[in-house]
């Protein structure tokens, strides 16, 4: 047999190659080995019929929480990522320098999901929503972070800094971000900042970021974000994006607002990457899964190609893995997601109305939009293997 797995008769949407057409995809030895108009079924050991379905590069979620049992937000990665169509996920700071070894050994190395991580600038990582990891600044130890980053460079892509008041206590966001950048520079990674309810105005914080650094929760509904009335925040976001700063969605339980996203999109400030911030707080809604998050951006007017670009090729570039992940080019990792586009009546919520924790008083109320279509996850192929957990 020439090929291990053949995904036949689907519509391949791969923005990395400008592809949106019926194609057959063959995988061999864990890699993409052919992309052609028609590949005979008898040339493959196994055939997956994708007639009527959408075939994309394996989805990449740039903001998840996968440190189950140590971080209260943490989910089992295969249940919350791979089983839901996400082949590669970036854990956004659940572990810090002092808690990373357990994360590496017991989660990252055992998961079938391709997991990467950002080290929290706080050496304890995220433990609980009730204890801000930066309330005591001694935890933001640059040397420890550099040491852990260097020791785990195969998985660690950068540093996470959560700059909300509920995490910082009385401490300075500028001081924490300065330390996070210093740590990231110490091992050659990028910084992801969590914004919303920050002591310092967002344009000032974004001006500190370097090209390749990421702003997550870009469309939160707090009063200090996109919804701020003077337009200075939107202008700051535009300027940062033009410099190469990555704007990421990081949906989460309370960090996404349809009104903020709508305002940003209509002002030309589109996200570079769409991500879920899937966690124990958001998996039972409003996030549910990556396909639902992508559906929301289609409801806001993005095309299928535009959402797929922001969930495959763009996050691969943010991870420094362009050409390896997020693409179905021959020779790339054999990661593929199969989706179905359904017609009907669907309700999409931006955040839970009961979600009050961590919120300042002036906060956008939760909104629901009706949609006549949605994306649904059907199959996941990672490293050339069709994910069938029930087969063991
Ligand atoms: Zn998060």
PDB file of C-alpha atoms in Angstrom, residues 85-334:
ATOM      1  CA  UNK A  85     -10.936  18.376  16.787  1.00  0.00           C
ATOM      2  CA  UNK A  86      -7.933  20.243  18.191  1.00  0.00           C
ATOM      3  CA  UNK A  87      -4.688  18.466  17.309  1.00  0.00           C
ATOM      4  CA  UNK A  88      -2.341  21.082  18.790  1.00  0.00           C
ATOM      5  CA  UNK A  89      -3.011  23.181  21.876  1.00  0.00           C
ATOM      6  CA  UNK A  90      -1.044  25.784  23.775  1.00  0.00           C
ATOM      7  CA  UNK A  91      -1.566  25.735  27.521  1.00  0.00           C
ATOM      8  CA  UNK A  92      -1.659  29.388  28.507  1.00  0.00           C
ATOM      9  CA  UNK A  93       0.254  29.602  31.740  1.00  0.00           C
ATOM     10  CA  UNK A  94      -1.379  26.978  33.940  1.00  0.00           C
ATOM     11  CA  UNK A  95       2.066  26.017  35.221  1.00  0.00           C
ATOM     12  CA  UNK A  96       4.934  28.204  36.375  1.00  0.00           C
ATOM     13  CA  UNK A  97       8.619  27.456  36.844  1.00  0.00           C
ATOM     14  CA  UNK A  98       8.059  25.572  40.111  1.00  0.00           C
ATOM     15  CA  UNK A  99       5.091  23.499  38.940  1.00  0.00           C
ATOM     16  CA  UNK A 100       6.137  22.769  35.350  1.00  0.00           C
ATOM     17  CA  UNK A 101       7.948  19.488  35.952  1.00  0.00           C
ATOM     18  CA  UNK A 102       4.752  17.731  36.982  1.00  0.00           C
ATOM     19  CA  UNK A 103       2.874  19.236  34.068  1.00  0.00           C
ATOM     20  CA  UNK A 104       5.533  17.995  31.692  1.00  0.00           C
ATOM     21  CA  UNK A 105       5.833  14.472  33.057  1.00  0.00           C
ATOM     22  CA  UNK A 106       2.242  13.656  33.917  1.00  0.00           C
ATOM     23  CA  UNK A 107       0.334  15.620  31.299  1.00  0.00           C
ATOM     24  CA  UNK A 108       2.280  16.892  28.284  1.00  0.00           C
ATOM     25  CA  UNK A 109       4.305  13.733  27.724  1.00  0.00           C
ATOM     26  CA  UNK A 110       1.291  11.443  28.230  1.00  0.00           C
ATOM     27  CA  UNK A 111      -1.240  13.358  26.163  1.00  0.00           C
ATOM     28  CA  UNK A 112      -2.021  12.371  22.613  1.00  0.00           C
ATOM     29  CA  UNK A 113      -2.873  16.004  21.926  1.00  0.00           C
ATOM     30  CA  UNK A 114       0.191  17.868  20.657  1.00  0.00           C
ATOM     31  CA  UNK A 115       0.621  20.116  23.693  1.00  0.00           C
ATOM     32  CA  UNK A 116       2.853  23.149  24.056  1.00  0.00           C
ATOM     33  CA  UNK A 117       2.886  25.543  26.977  1.00  0.00           C
ATOM     34  CA  UNK A 118       3.543  29.048  28.150  1.00  0.00           C
ATOM     35  CA  UNK A 119       5.198  29.332  31.531  1.00  0.00           C
ATOM     36  CA  UNK A 120       3.326  31.566  33.886  1.00  0.00           C
ATOM     37  CA  UNK A 121       5.636  34.402  34.998  1.00  0.00           C
ATOM     38  CA  UNK A 122       4.421  33.489  38.469  1.00  0.00           C
ATOM     39  CA  UNK A 123       6.419  30.433  39.513  1.00  0.00           C
ATOM     40  CA  UNK A 124       3.322  28.884  41.121  1.00  0.00           C
ATOM     41  CA  UNK A 125       1.261  29.064  37.921  1.00  0.00           C
ATOM     42  CA  UNK A 126      -2.493  29.389  38.129  1.00  0.00           C
ATOM     43  CA  UNK A 127      -3.863  27.599  41.157  1.00  0.00           C
ATOM     44  CA  UNK A 128      -7.304  29.023  41.839  1.00  0.00           C
ATOM     45  CA  UNK A 129      -9.468  31.962  40.781  1.00  0.00           C
ATOM     46  CA  UNK A 130      -9.553  32.969  44.447  1.00  0.00           C
ATOM     47  CA  UNK A 131      -5.780  33.351  44.794  1.00  0.00           C
ATOM     48  CA  UNK A 132      -4.162  35.664  42.255  1.00  0.00           C
ATOM     49  CA  UNK A 133      -0.784  34.226  41.295  1.00  0.00           C
ATOM     50  CA  UNK A 134       0.761  37.715  41.255  1.00  0.00           C
ATOM     51  CA  UNK A 135      -0.655  39.091  44.502  1.00  0.00           C
ATOM     52  CA  UNK A 136       2.759  38.457  46.029  1.00  0.00           C
ATOM     53  CA  UNK A 137       5.320  39.723  43.537  1.00  0.00           C
ATOM     54  CA  UNK A 138       8.113  37.490  44.736  1.00  0.00           C
ATOM     55  CA  UNK A 139       6.492  34.705  42.717  1.00  0.00           C
ATOM     56  CA  UNK A 140       7.285  36.610  39.477  1.00  0.00           C
ATOM     57  CA  UNK A 141      10.862  35.377  39.464  1.00  0.00           C
ATOM     58  CA  UNK A 142      12.657  36.040  36.163  1.00  0.00           C
ATOM     59  CA  UNK A 143      15.637  33.776  36.854  1.00  0.00           C
ATOM     60  CA  UNK A 144      13.444  30.787  37.753  1.00  0.00           C
ATOM     61  CA  UNK A 145      11.377  31.311  34.618  1.00  0.00           C
ATOM     62  CA  UNK A 146      14.442  31.460  32.374  1.00  0.00           C
ATOM     63  CA  UNK A 147      15.870  28.330  33.946  1.00  0.00           C
ATOM     64  CA  UNK A 148      12.582  26.414  33.484  1.00  0.00           C
ATOM     65  CA  UNK A 149      12.148  27.792  29.960  1.00  0.00           C
ATOM     66  CA  UNK A 150      15.610  26.636  28.911  1.00  0.00           C
ATOM     67  CA  UNK A 151      15.163  23.226  30.542  1.00  0.00           C
ATOM     68  CA  UNK A 152      11.831  22.656  28.763  1.00  0.00           C
ATOM     69  CA  UNK A 153      12.387  24.501  25.519  1.00  0.00           C
ATOM     70  CA  UNK A 154      10.967  21.561  23.533  1.00  0.00           C
ATOM     71  CA  UNK A 155       7.517  22.341  24.943  1.00  0.00           C
ATOM     72  CA  UNK A 156       7.727  25.864  26.323  1.00  0.00           C
ATOM     73  CA  UNK A 157       7.008  28.527  23.702  1.00  0.00           C
ATOM     74  CA  UNK A 158       7.011  31.588  25.915  1.00  0.00           C
ATOM     75  CA  UNK A 159       5.726  33.310  29.031  1.00  0.00           C
ATOM     76  CA  UNK A 160       2.207  34.131  30.158  1.00  0.00           C
ATOM     77  CA  UNK A 161       1.407  37.238  32.167  1.00  0.00           C
ATOM     78  CA  UNK A 162      -2.113  37.701  33.484  1.00  0.00           C
ATOM     79  CA  UNK A 163      -2.523  41.408  34.109  1.00  0.00           C
ATOM     80  CA  UNK A 164      -6.016  41.711  35.634  1.00  0.00           C
ATOM     81  CA  UNK A 165      -6.489  43.399  39.002  1.00  0.00           C
ATOM     82  CA  UNK A 166      -7.994  40.204  40.434  1.00  0.00           C
ATOM     83  CA  UNK A 167      -4.672  38.462  39.719  1.00  0.00           C
ATOM     84  CA  UNK A 168      -2.249  41.294  40.577  1.00  0.00           C
ATOM     85  CA  UNK A 169      -3.825  42.553  43.768  1.00  0.00           C
ATOM     86  CA  UNK A 170      -2.115  45.897  44.398  1.00  0.00           C
ATOM     87  CA  UNK A 171       0.891  45.106  42.221  1.00  0.00           C
ATOM     88  CA  UNK A 172       1.896  46.861  39.007  1.00  0.00           C
ATOM     89  CA  UNK A 173       0.991  45.345  35.653  1.00  0.00           C
ATOM     90  CA  UNK A 174       3.875  47.258  34.030  1.00  0.00           C
ATOM     91  CA  UNK A 175       6.338  45.688  36.477  1.00  0.00           C
ATOM     92  CA  UNK A 176       4.954  42.182  35.841  1.00  0.00           C
ATOM     93  CA  UNK A 177       4.998  42.654  32.059  1.00  0.00           C
ATOM     94  CA  UNK A 178       8.574  43.957  32.211  1.00  0.00           C
ATOM     95  CA  UNK A 179       9.591  40.803  34.071  1.00  0.00           C
ATOM     96  CA  UNK A 180       7.660  38.562  31.666  1.00  0.00           C
ATOM     97  CA  UNK A 181       9.421  40.100  28.655  1.00  0.00           C
ATOM     98  CA  UNK A 182      12.793  39.762  30.344  1.00  0.00           C
ATOM     99  CA  UNK A 183      12.103  36.091  31.084  1.00  0.00           C
ATOM    100  CA  UNK A 184      10.899  35.403  27.531  1.00  0.00           C
ATOM    101  CA  UNK A 185      13.994  37.079  26.116  1.00  0.00           C
ATOM    102  CA  UNK A 186      16.095  34.899  28.404  1.00  0.00           C
ATOM    103  CA  UNK A 187      15.075  31.748  26.550  1.00  0.00           C
ATOM    104  CA  UNK A 188      13.887  33.130  23.216  1.00  0.00           C
ATOM    105  CA  UNK A 189      10.117  32.828  23.632  1.00  0.00           C
ATOM    106  CA  UNK A 190       7.161  35.120  23.151  1.00  0.00           C
ATOM    107  CA  UNK A 191       4.933  36.736  25.749  1.00  0.00           C
ATOM    108  CA  UNK A 192       1.177  36.316  25.935  1.00  0.00           C
ATOM    109  CA  UNK A 193      -0.621  38.938  27.994  1.00  0.00           C
ATOM    110  CA  UNK A 194      -4.064  38.390  29.435  1.00  0.00           C
ATOM    111  CA  UNK A 195      -5.868  41.722  29.275  1.00  0.00           C
ATOM    112  CA  UNK A 196      -9.081  43.014  30.856  1.00  0.00           C
ATOM    113  CA  UNK A 197      -9.497  44.998  34.061  1.00  0.00           C
ATOM    114  CA  UNK A 198      -5.835  46.144  33.984  1.00  0.00           C
ATOM    115  CA  UNK A 199      -4.509  48.975  36.166  1.00  0.00           C
ATOM    116  CA  UNK A 200      -2.655  50.483  33.168  1.00  0.00           C
ATOM    117  CA  UNK A 201      -4.422  51.542  29.971  1.00  0.00           C
ATOM    118  CA  UNK A 202      -4.221  48.873  27.282  1.00  0.00           C
ATOM    119  CA  UNK A 203      -2.452  51.007  24.617  1.00  0.00           C
ATOM    120  CA  UNK A 204       0.412  51.596  27.076  1.00  0.00           C
ATOM    121  CA  UNK A 205       0.741  47.883  27.798  1.00  0.00           C
ATOM    122  CA  UNK A 206       0.594  46.977  24.110  1.00  0.00           C
ATOM    123  CA  UNK A 207       3.305  49.509  23.312  1.00  0.00           C
ATOM    124  CA  UNK A 208       5.638  47.407  25.490  1.00  0.00           C
ATOM    125  CA  UNK A 209       5.033  44.265  23.430  1.00  0.00           C
ATOM    126  CA  UNK A 210       7.412  42.989  20.748  1.00  0.00           C
ATOM    127  CA  UNK A 211       6.441  41.615  17.323  1.00  0.00           C
ATOM    128  CA  UNK A 212       5.267  38.025  17.881  1.00  0.00           C
ATOM    129  CA  UNK A 213       3.959  38.717  21.381  1.00  0.00           C
ATOM    130  CA  UNK A 214       0.272  37.911  21.861  1.00  0.00           C
ATOM    131  CA  UNK A 215      -2.644  39.800  23.411  1.00  0.00           C
ATOM    132  CA  UNK A 216      -5.299  37.307  24.532  1.00  0.00           C
ATOM    133  CA  UNK A 217      -8.915  38.123  25.480  1.00  0.00           C
ATOM    134  CA  UNK A 218      -8.684  40.878  22.812  1.00  0.00           C
ATOM    135  CA  UNK A 219     -12.512  41.189  22.656  1.00  0.00           C
ATOM    136  CA  UNK A 220     -13.393  41.067  26.337  1.00  0.00           C
ATOM    137  CA  UNK A 221     -16.390  43.008  27.594  1.00  0.00           C
ATOM    138  CA  UNK A 222     -14.701  44.958  30.377  1.00  0.00           C
ATOM    139  CA  UNK A 223     -14.920  48.736  30.145  1.00  0.00           C
ATOM    140  CA  UNK A 224     -11.173  49.156  29.509  1.00  0.00           C
ATOM    141  CA  UNK A 225     -11.087  47.255  26.207  1.00  0.00           C
ATOM    142  CA  UNK A 226     -12.516  47.694  22.712  1.00  0.00           C
ATOM    143  CA  UNK A 227     -15.740  49.097  24.192  1.00  0.00           C
ATOM    144  CA  UNK A 228     -13.932  52.074  25.728  1.00  0.00           C
ATOM    145  CA  UNK A 229     -15.529  55.142  24.149  1.00  0.00           C
ATOM    146  CA  UNK A 230     -12.708  57.399  22.947  1.00  0.00           C
ATOM    147  CA  UNK A 231     -11.486  54.819  20.433  1.00  0.00           C
ATOM    148  CA  UNK A 232      -7.941  54.981  21.848  1.00  0.00           C
ATOM    149  CA  UNK A 233      -7.910  51.269  22.682  1.00  0.00           C
ATOM    150  CA  UNK A 234      -8.973  50.264  19.174  1.00  0.00           C
ATOM    151  CA  UNK A 235      -6.332  52.565  17.694  1.00  0.00           C
ATOM    152  CA  UNK A 236      -3.735  51.057  20.036  1.00  0.00           C
ATOM    153  CA  UNK A 237      -4.737  47.551  18.980  1.00  0.00           C
ATOM    154  CA  UNK A 238      -4.500  48.494  15.323  1.00  0.00           C
ATOM    155  CA  UNK A 239      -1.041  49.997  15.818  1.00  0.00           C
ATOM    156  CA  UNK A 240       0.151  46.954  17.794  1.00  0.00           C
ATOM    157  CA  UNK A 241      -1.158  44.565  15.147  1.00  0.00           C
ATOM    158  CA  UNK A 242       0.608  46.527  12.409  1.00  0.00           C
ATOM    159  CA  UNK A 243       3.874  46.060  14.340  1.00  0.00           C
ATOM    160  CA  UNK A 244       3.359  42.293  14.381  1.00  0.00           C
ATOM    161  CA  UNK A 245       1.722  41.885  17.790  1.00  0.00           C
ATOM    162  CA  UNK A 246      -0.757  38.995  17.566  1.00  0.00           C
ATOM    163  CA  UNK A 247      -4.369  39.642  18.601  1.00  0.00           C
ATOM    164  CA  UNK A 248      -5.925  36.480  20.020  1.00  0.00           C
ATOM    165  CA  UNK A 249      -9.538  35.790  21.014  1.00  0.00           C
ATOM    166  CA  UNK A 250      -9.132  33.652  24.198  1.00  0.00           C
ATOM    167  CA  UNK A 251     -12.936  33.304  24.478  1.00  0.00           C
ATOM    168  CA  UNK A 252     -13.235  31.833  27.978  1.00  0.00           C
ATOM    169  CA  UNK A 253     -16.159  31.963  30.366  1.00  0.00           C
ATOM    170  CA  UNK A 254     -16.137  35.730  30.777  1.00  0.00           C
ATOM    171  CA  UNK A 255     -13.574  37.179  28.370  1.00  0.00           C
ATOM    172  CA  UNK A 256     -15.530  37.491  25.143  1.00  0.00           C
ATOM    173  CA  UNK A 257     -18.194  39.996  24.160  1.00  0.00           C
ATOM    174  CA  UNK A 258     -20.135  39.918  20.897  1.00  0.00           C
ATOM    175  CA  UNK A 259     -20.550  43.694  21.092  1.00  0.00           C
ATOM    176  CA  UNK A 260     -16.789  44.216  21.506  1.00  0.00           C
ATOM    177  CA  UNK A 261     -15.977  41.785  18.696  1.00  0.00           C
ATOM    178  CA  UNK A 262     -18.538  43.387  16.404  1.00  0.00           C
ATOM    179  CA  UNK A 263     -17.148  46.849  17.103  1.00  0.00           C
ATOM    180  CA  UNK A 264     -13.574  45.706  16.501  1.00  0.00           C
ATOM    181  CA  UNK A 265     -14.369  43.805  13.301  1.00  0.00           C
ATOM    182  CA  UNK A 266     -16.311  46.711  11.832  1.00  0.00           C
ATOM    183  CA  UNK A 267     -13.311  48.950  12.586  1.00  0.00           C
ATOM    184  CA  UNK A 268     -10.946  46.589  10.802  1.00  0.00           C
ATOM    185  CA  UNK A 269      -9.371  45.109  13.944  1.00  0.00           C
ATOM    186  CA  UNK A 270      -9.671  41.399  13.205  1.00  0.00           C
ATOM    187  CA  UNK A 271      -8.152  38.700  15.392  1.00  0.00           C
ATOM    188  CA  UNK A 272      -4.976  37.059  14.080  1.00  0.00           C
ATOM    189  CA  UNK A 273      -5.858  33.892  15.962  1.00  0.00           C
ATOM    190  CA  UNK A 274      -9.137  32.473  17.275  1.00  0.00           C
ATOM    191  CA  UNK A 275      -8.775  30.459  20.489  1.00  0.00           C
ATOM    192  CA  UNK A 276     -11.108  29.069  23.129  1.00  0.00           C
ATOM    193  CA  UNK A 277      -9.548  29.451  26.594  1.00  0.00           C
ATOM    194  CA  UNK A 278     -11.373  26.166  27.187  1.00  0.00           C
ATOM    195  CA  UNK A 279     -11.325  25.305  30.895  1.00  0.00           C
ATOM    196  CA  UNK A 280     -13.463  23.834  33.662  1.00  0.00           C
ATOM    197  CA  UNK A 281     -15.266  27.192  33.731  1.00  0.00           C
ATOM    198  CA  UNK A 282     -16.108  27.348  30.026  1.00  0.00           C
ATOM    199  CA  UNK A 283     -16.387  23.841  28.559  1.00  0.00           C
ATOM    200  CA  UNK A 284     -20.036  23.438  29.587  1.00  0.00           C
ATOM    201  CA  UNK A 285     -20.727  26.821  27.973  1.00  0.00           C
ATOM    202  CA  UNK A 286     -20.304  29.402  26.671  1.00  0.00           C
ATOM    203  CA  UNK A 287     -17.294  27.843  24.868  1.00  0.00           C
ATOM    204  CA  UNK A 288     -18.251  24.112  24.562  1.00  0.00           C
ATOM    205  CA  UNK A 289     -15.602  23.476  21.904  1.00  0.00           C
ATOM    206  CA  UNK A 290     -13.425  25.054  19.212  1.00  0.00           C
ATOM    207  CA  UNK A 291     -15.991  24.522  16.424  1.00  0.00           C
ATOM    208  CA  UNK A 292     -18.538  26.587  18.364  1.00  0.00           C
ATOM    209  CA  UNK A 293     -16.011  29.403  18.832  1.00  0.00           C
ATOM    210  CA  UNK A 294     -15.315  29.370  15.083  1.00  0.00           C
ATOM    211  CA  UNK A 295     -19.076  29.398  14.405  1.00  0.00           C
ATOM    212  CA  UNK A 296     -19.364  32.632  16.408  1.00  0.00           C
ATOM    213  CA  UNK A 297     -16.901  34.411  14.123  1.00  0.00           C
ATOM    214  CA  UNK A 298     -18.775  33.155  11.059  1.00  0.00           C
ATOM    215  CA  UNK A 299     -21.940  34.556  12.629  1.00  0.00           C
ATOM    216  CA  UNK A 300     -20.098  37.888  12.950  1.00  0.00           C
ATOM    217  CA  UNK A 301     -19.400  37.849   9.219  1.00  0.00           C
ATOM    218  CA  UNK A 302     -16.161  35.959   8.672  1.00  0.00           C
ATOM    219  CA  UNK A 303     -15.993  33.394   5.878  1.00  0.00           C
ATOM    220  CA  UNK A 304     -15.116  29.761   6.488  1.00  0.00           C
ATOM    221  CA  UNK A 305     -11.636  30.333   4.987  1.00  0.00           C
ATOM    222  CA  UNK A 306     -11.071  33.296   7.288  1.00  0.00           C
ATOM    223  CA  UNK A 307     -11.903  31.347  10.444  1.00  0.00           C
ATOM    224  CA  UNK A 308      -9.871  28.344   9.308  1.00  0.00           C
ATOM    225  CA  UNK A 309      -6.862  30.590   8.617  1.00  0.00           C
ATOM    226  CA  UNK A 310      -7.129  31.939  12.160  1.00  0.00           C
ATOM    227  CA  UNK A 311      -7.328  28.464  13.688  1.00  0.00           C
ATOM    228  CA  UNK A 312      -4.642  26.710  11.617  1.00  0.00           C
ATOM    229  CA  UNK A 313      -2.057  28.693   9.666  1.00  0.00           C
ATOM    230  CA  UNK A 314      -1.967  31.802  11.869  1.00  0.00           C
ATOM    231  CA  UNK A 315      -1.575  30.002  15.221  1.00  0.00           C
ATOM    232  CA  UNK A 316       1.107  27.776  13.642  1.00  0.00           C
ATOM    233  CA  UNK A 317       3.000  30.943  12.717  1.00  0.00           C
ATOM    234  CA  UNK A 318       2.507  32.333  16.240  1.00  0.00           C
ATOM    235  CA  UNK A 319       4.091  29.116  17.576  1.00  0.00           C
ATOM    236  CA  UNK A 320       6.995  29.439  15.135  1.00  0.00           C
ATOM    237  CA  UNK A 321       5.864  26.224  13.408  1.00  0.00           C
ATOM    238  CA  UNK A 322       4.791  27.511  10.005  1.00  0.00           C
ATOM    239  CA  UNK A 323       5.070  24.770   7.376  1.00  0.00           C
ATOM    240  CA  UNK A 324       5.091  22.003  10.016  1.00  0.00           C
ATOM    241  CA  UNK A 325       1.666  22.503  11.607  1.00  0.00           C
ATOM    242  CA  UNK A 326      -1.470  24.276  10.428  1.00  0.00           C
ATOM    243  CA  UNK A 327      -1.008  23.209   6.825  1.00  0.00           C
ATOM    244  CA  UNK A 328      -1.770  20.239   4.586  1.00  0.00           C
ATOM    245  CA  UNK A 329       1.306  20.729   2.431  1.00  0.00           C
ATOM    246  CA  UNK A 330       3.040  17.476   1.521  1.00  0.00           C
ATOM    247  CA  UNK A 331       5.625  16.753   4.229  1.00  0.00           C
ATOM    248  CA  UNK A 332       3.776  18.580   7.033  1.00  0.00           C
ATOM    249  CA  UNK A 333       2.653  16.740  10.199  1.00  0.00           C
ATOM    250  CA  UNK A 334      -0.323  14.504   9.398  1.00  0.00           C
TER     251      UNK A 334
END
